[in-house]
Amino acid sequence: MTATKVTGRGRALLATAAIASGLILTAVFSELHAKSEAAAGETRERYMPEYTADGDLILPKNFEKWVYLGSPLTPNALNGGKANFPEFHNVYMQPWAYEEYQKTNVFPEGTIMFKELQLTLPAQNPDGSRTEPSGRGYFPGKLNGADVTVKDSKRYADTGGWGYYNFHHYEPKAPTAKLKPKEECGYCHLASAKKDEVWTQFYTRLDH
């Protein structure tokens, strides 16, 4: 087998090609890193409560993409047929507020707790349960409006620093909502919620 002799010009060309390949790879990785950082930035965007000129709360945007915390359930069949909230309470929190809470164990100003209500599928048994392929239990059905709480110590000083809003207990959700009086919503949170008017006892990721 005859060895191929690489001339000085050939070595220069090979070196140039290697440098060019390295630059291309660097550019590709830099672009991928920039896209990754941009995506992370979107996740951490500090979405804050928005209000109308009259002070009504605007229905929070893209809440379904926030951090999901849990879904307590209080069905009618287990509450004498008249549960205050006969639905799954699918609760979401802005990613930035969740991250800060995990670091400080304190709900930051501007925190939004979004509770989307979801009815159970029609009952097949006296206790409100039904049987599906996975077994007997309670299963989510149609959406049924939403309740929202907002942390703002100055704006809601009369209700312990949180404001309470209802965007209908039916669909579609209202585009805006007026602040609820303390005796309608706030008193229950003040009296029974475990931490800072939030039912952290029902949400494992917050209960620390």
XYZ file of C-alpha atoms in Angstrom:
208
model
C 0.000 0.000 0.000
C 1.434 3.382 -0.992
C 1.300 6.185 1.601
C -0.120 9.467 0.365
C 2.155 12.396 0.966
C 0.401 15.514 2.261
C 1.987 18.676 0.967
C 2.210 21.935 2.894
C -0.643 23.326 0.877
C -2.726 20.221 1.639
C -2.084 20.517 5.353
C -3.173 24.146 5.195
C -6.381 23.179 3.437
C -7.088 20.468 6.000
C -6.499 22.901 8.865
C -8.794 25.459 7.238
C -11.513 22.842 6.812
C -11.206 21.778 10.443
C -11.469 25.374 11.645
C -14.494 25.978 9.431
C -16.192 22.840 10.760
C -15.511 23.950 14.306
C -16.966 27.384 13.630
C -20.101 25.841 12.107
C -20.580 23.555 15.109
C -20.042 26.474 17.482
C -22.642 28.532 15.621
C -25.146 25.668 15.703
C -24.683 25.080 19.440
C -24.887 28.816 20.123
C -28.174 29.037 18.238
C -29.600 26.032 20.096
C -28.503 27.523 23.431
C -30.085 30.878 22.551
C -33.375 29.175 21.657
C -33.266 27.194 24.901
C -32.662 30.360 26.906
C -35.476 32.147 25.071
C -37.877 29.297 25.863
C -36.850 29.388 29.509
C -37.359 33.137 29.555
C -40.887 32.740 28.227
C -41.618 30.230 30.994
C -40.349 32.631 33.638
C -42.104 35.700 32.218
C -43.572 37.666 35.100
C -47.197 37.645 34.087
C -48.969 40.010 36.488
C -52.660 40.682 37.203
C -54.329 42.944 34.644
C -57.200 45.286 35.452
C -59.727 47.350 33.508
C -59.961 51.118 33.949
C -62.762 50.469 36.464
C -60.596 48.150 38.551
C -62.135 44.841 37.460
C -59.749 41.906 37.076
C -59.182 40.721 33.517
C -59.338 36.953 33.004
C -55.695 35.805 33.238
C -54.181 34.727 29.947
C -52.762 31.263 29.202
C -53.339 30.057 32.768
C -53.542 26.464 31.516
C -49.805 26.662 30.768
C -48.940 27.621 34.351
C -47.776 25.317 37.139
C -50.524 22.840 37.981
C -50.910 22.345 41.746
C -53.775 19.904 42.220
C -57.513 19.194 41.982
C -59.478 18.905 45.247
C -63.034 17.629 44.798
C -66.208 18.208 46.831
C -69.066 16.551 44.877
C -72.716 17.247 45.556
C -73.444 13.612 46.396
C -71.119 13.748 49.416
C -72.426 17.109 50.623
C -76.164 16.668 50.931
C -76.640 17.527 47.281
C -75.571 21.134 47.867
C -71.793 21.425 47.787
C -70.554 25.020 47.566
C -68.170 23.956 44.818
C -69.416 20.631 43.360
C -66.458 20.323 40.999
C -62.815 19.451 40.649
C -60.786 22.552 41.582
C -57.958 22.530 39.045
C -55.520 25.043 40.521
C -52.722 26.810 38.620
C -50.041 29.342 39.625
C -47.753 31.506 37.451
C -44.355 29.833 36.909
C -42.375 32.833 38.171
C -44.448 33.063 41.364
C -44.097 29.323 41.932
C -40.318 29.532 41.516
C -40.083 32.397 44.006
C -42.308 30.589 46.495
C -40.112 27.495 46.316
C -37.076 29.647 47.147
C -38.581 31.867 49.848
C -41.613 29.922 51.146
C -43.552 33.186 50.747
C -46.165 34.032 48.118
C -44.775 37.048 46.243
C -46.799 40.137 45.431
C -48.671 39.590 42.165
C -49.218 35.867 42.733
C -52.342 34.568 40.993
C -54.031 31.371 42.119
C -56.290 30.316 39.254
C -58.944 27.744 40.151
C -60.655 26.366 37.081
C -63.819 24.478 38.002
C -64.631 21.176 36.299
C -67.791 19.148 36.855
C -67.742 15.403 37.449
C -69.199 13.063 34.862
C -72.838 12.051 35.599
C -73.195 9.736 38.597
C -74.085 6.053 38.314
C -74.182 5.389 42.066
C -75.860 7.098 45.076
C -72.516 8.495 46.260
C -72.008 10.299 42.962
C -69.379 7.890 41.673
C -69.394 5.989 38.414
C -67.499 3.064 36.935
C -64.948 3.547 34.169
C -62.294 1.139 32.782
C -59.892 2.233 35.549
C -62.429 1.427 38.274
C -65.103 3.146 40.348
C -64.576 6.789 41.246
C -65.122 10.415 40.252
C -64.113 11.533 36.790
C -63.750 15.032 35.300
C -66.403 16.235 32.883
C -67.312 19.669 31.539
C -65.557 22.870 32.587
C -67.643 25.143 34.793
C -66.086 28.597 35.165
C -63.308 29.760 37.461
C -62.416 31.472 40.732
C -59.247 33.541 41.010
C -57.308 34.991 43.946
C -54.624 37.650 43.630
C -51.897 38.618 46.128
C -51.533 42.385 46.556
C -51.011 43.507 50.151
C -51.909 47.156 49.459
C -54.779 46.713 47.044
C -56.478 44.060 49.198
C -55.467 45.185 52.667
C -59.049 44.739 53.921
C -59.022 41.029 53.077
C -55.607 40.014 54.350
C -53.690 40.901 51.200
C -55.644 38.737 48.750
C -58.436 39.694 46.350
C -61.164 37.220 45.351
C -62.877 37.063 41.957
C -65.383 34.835 40.190
C -65.394 34.432 36.397
C -68.740 32.567 36.346
C -69.690 29.185 37.709
C -70.521 28.101 34.164
C -68.965 28.398 30.721
C -67.833 30.469 28.995
C -65.763 32.251 31.611
C -66.387 35.955 31.997
C -63.768 38.241 30.382
C -63.611 40.368 33.550
C -64.731 40.070 37.167
C -65.462 42.401 40.067
C -63.855 42.057 43.478
C -65.896 39.897 45.849
C -66.721 41.268 49.322
C -64.889 39.810 52.295
C -67.954 38.066 53.714
C -68.539 36.216 50.445
C -65.092 34.688 49.876
C -62.339 36.112 52.036
C -63.727 35.096 55.421
C -63.455 31.377 54.637
C -59.827 31.648 53.547
C -58.976 33.809 56.538
C -60.556 31.320 58.913
C -59.453 27.981 57.506
C -56.680 28.157 54.894
C -53.402 26.840 56.270
C -50.982 29.507 55.089
C -51.425 33.136 53.996
C -55.051 32.502 52.981
C -53.986 29.682 50.647
C -55.172 26.098 51.138
C -51.631 24.779 51.023
C -52.778 21.689 52.936
C -54.410 20.522 49.678
C -51.397 21.178 47.447
C -48.355 19.071 48.195
C -45.974 21.262 46.190
C -46.848 24.270 48.365
C -47.191 22.623 51.751
C -43.748 23.250 53.251
